[in-house]
Amino acid sequence: MDIPLRHTLSKEERLSSRKDIAELLAEGRFGTLPGGFRYCVRRHTGSGKNRILVSVPKKFFKRAVRRNLLKRRIREAYRLQKELLPVEDGTDIMFVYGSRETLCSARIRELVAKVLEIASAKAVETASSKDTVSAKDTAE
């Protein structure tokens, strides 16, 4: 029987270690969505949990109130849609808000969903490529 994912965002699901962040930046795949929404995804971290990091640069929003609002919206969008991303071996994702305008929650939810779909598609590609490699190895 499958246990449904709870819509929570625990401390273990937040990326906070300097070492883990450095590995994400060094080994992750970067991408940009329309509207300046950037992301970095690193698959198979071995942590057993999907973890996120949210950044809203001070360059775009000088007031902390606005930066915190956008970070809350991004975390909430992830929290409600995290079932789109399979847990498997763990995935680290960094969301970077790169627009000067404040997007509404619905638009942020769409952008986060696109990032999660991209990350899960890469998971399927990685799994299928491993299957092909192992099939070639067994054939030889």
Short mmCIF file of C-alpha atoms in Angstrom, two decimals:
data_model
loop_
_atom_site.label_atom_id
_atom_site.label_comp_id
_atom_site.label_asym_id
_atom_site.label_seq_id
_atom_site.Cartn_x
_atom_site.Cartn_y
_atom_site.Cartn_z
CA MET A 1 0.00 0.00 0.00
CA ASP A 2 1.42 3.38 -1.00
CA ILE A 3 1.68 6.03 1.67
CA PRO A 4 0.51 9.39 0.30
CA LEU A 5 3.00 12.26 0.42
CA ARG A 6 2.21 14.80 3.06
CA HIS A 7 2.17 18.41 1.99
CA THR A 8 4.88 19.51 4.40
CA LEU A 9 8.35 20.95 3.97
CA SER A 10 10.54 19.59 6.75
CA LYS A 11 14.06 20.66 7.65
CA GLU A 12 15.43 17.56 5.89
CA GLU A 13 13.86 18.78 2.64
CA ARG A 14 15.75 22.07 2.73
CA LEU A 15 19.23 22.32 1.32
CA SER A 16 21.40 24.17 3.83
CA SER A 17 24.85 22.53 4.05
CA ARG A 18 27.65 24.51 2.39
CA LYS A 19 29.16 21.27 1.10
CA ASP A 20 25.87 20.13 -0.47
CA ILE A 21 25.27 23.55 -2.02
CA ALA A 22 28.81 23.56 -3.48
CA GLU A 23 28.19 20.08 -4.96
CA LEU A 24 24.87 21.24 -6.43
CA LEU A 25 26.53 24.22 -8.10
CA ALA A 26 29.48 22.15 -9.34
CA GLU A 27 27.61 19.10 -10.63
CA GLY A 28 24.08 20.38 -11.28
CA ARG A 29 22.41 21.22 -14.56
CA PHE A 30 21.32 24.84 -14.93
CA GLY A 31 18.32 26.12 -16.80
CA THR A 32 16.19 29.22 -17.30
CA LEU A 33 12.47 29.57 -17.81
CA PRO A 34 10.70 32.56 -19.38
CA GLY A 35 10.42 35.43 -16.96
CA GLY A 36 13.94 35.03 -15.61
CA PHE A 37 13.16 32.07 -13.34
CA ARG A 38 16.40 30.07 -13.07
CA TYR A 39 17.04 26.68 -11.56
CA CYS A 40 19.77 24.12 -10.98
CA VAL A 41 19.03 20.40 -10.64
CA ARG A 42 21.32 17.66 -9.34
CA ARG A 43 20.04 14.07 -9.48
CA HIS A 44 21.05 11.02 -7.45
CA THR A 45 22.48 12.76 -4.42
CA GLY A 46 22.24 9.64 -2.27
CA SER A 47 20.39 11.55 0.46
CA GLY A 48 17.15 9.65 -0.09
CA LYS A 49 15.17 12.92 0.01
CA ASN A 50 14.46 15.67 -2.46
CA ARG A 51 15.85 18.96 -1.15
CA ILE A 52 15.38 22.55 -2.30
CA LEU A 53 17.14 25.87 -1.97
CA VAL A 54 15.36 29.14 -2.75
CA SER A 55 17.15 32.38 -3.58
CA VAL A 56 15.76 35.84 -4.34
CA PRO A 57 18.66 38.23 -5.02
CA LYS A 58 18.87 41.52 -3.20
CA LYS A 59 19.83 43.06 -6.54
CA PHE A 60 16.19 42.86 -7.68
CA PHE A 61 14.36 43.50 -4.40
CA LYS A 62 16.06 45.76 -1.87
CA ARG A 63 13.43 45.24 0.82
CA ALA A 64 13.57 41.98 2.74
CA VAL A 65 9.78 41.91 3.02
CA ARG A 66 9.42 41.45 -0.75
CA ARG A 67 12.26 38.89 -0.97
CA ASN A 68 10.72 36.85 1.85
CA LEU A 69 7.30 36.99 0.20
CA LEU A 70 8.68 35.56 -3.03
CA LYS A 71 10.66 32.87 -1.20
CA ARG A 72 7.52 31.86 0.70
CA ARG A 73 5.56 31.64 -2.56
CA ILE A 74 8.22 29.45 -4.19
CA ARG A 75 8.46 27.13 -1.18
CA GLU A 76 4.66 26.87 -1.02
CA ALA A 77 4.46 26.05 -4.74
CA TYR A 78 7.06 23.31 -4.28
CA ARG A 79 5.37 21.97 -1.14
CA LEU A 80 2.04 21.55 -2.90
CA GLN A 81 3.54 19.93 -6.03
CA LYS A 82 6.45 17.89 -4.74
CA GLU A 83 4.74 14.62 -5.68
CA LEU A 84 5.57 15.46 -9.33
CA LEU A 85 9.20 14.63 -8.53
CA PRO A 86 9.99 10.99 -7.66
CA VAL A 87 12.11 10.58 -4.52
CA GLU A 88 14.23 7.60 -5.70
CA ASP A 89 17.83 8.42 -4.74
CA GLY A 90 17.27 12.10 -3.95
CA THR A 91 17.34 15.28 -6.00
CA ASP A 92 18.64 18.73 -5.07
CA ILE A 93 17.00 21.74 -6.72
CA MET A 94 17.92 25.40 -6.45
CA PHE A 95 15.30 27.96 -7.47
CA VAL A 96 16.58 31.47 -8.25
CA TYR A 97 14.03 34.20 -8.80
CA GLY A 98 15.49 36.44 -11.51
CA SER A 99 12.81 38.98 -12.37
CA ARG A 100 12.28 42.53 -11.15
CA GLU A 101 8.52 42.13 -11.11
CA THR A 102 6.62 40.34 -8.37
CA LEU A 103 4.83 37.37 -9.89
CA CYS A 104 1.55 36.12 -8.45
CA SER A 105 1.37 32.79 -6.65
CA ALA A 106 -0.39 31.08 -9.58
CA ARG A 107 2.40 32.02 -12.02
CA ILE A 108 5.09 30.92 -9.58
CA ARG A 109 3.24 27.61 -9.13
CA GLU A 110 3.33 27.10 -12.93
CA LEU A 111 7.06 27.82 -13.09
CA VAL A 112 7.86 25.49 -10.20
CA ALA A 113 5.74 22.76 -11.83
CA LYS A 114 7.76 23.15 -15.05
CA VAL A 115 11.03 22.80 -13.14
CA LEU A 116 9.74 19.69 -11.36
CA GLU A 117 8.62 18.19 -14.68
CA ILE A 118 12.04 18.90 -16.19
CA ALA A 119 13.78 17.34 -13.19
CA SER A 120 11.55 14.25 -13.28
CA ALA A 121 12.03 13.90 -17.05
CA LYS A 122 15.79 13.89 -16.48
CA ALA A 123 15.23 11.19 -13.88
CA VAL A 124 13.43 9.05 -16.45
CA GLU A 125 16.18 9.68 -19.03
CA THR A 126 18.87 8.75 -16.51
CA ALA A 127 17.04 5.59 -15.47
CA SER A 128 16.43 4.50 -19.07
CA SER A 129 20.06 5.16 -20.04
CA LYS A 130 21.22 3.05 -17.07
CA ASP A 131 18.90 0.26 -18.21
CA THR A 132 20.35 0.39 -21.73
CA VAL A 133 23.90 0.34 -20.42
CA SER A 134 23.19 -2.64 -18.17
CA ALA A 135 21.46 -4.44 -21.05
CA LYS A 136 24.54 -3.90 -23.24
CA ASP A 137 26.79 -5.18 -20.46
CA THR A 138 24.75 -8.36 -20.07
CA ALA A 139 24.71 -8.95 -23.85
CA GLU A 140 28.51 -8.94 -24.04
#
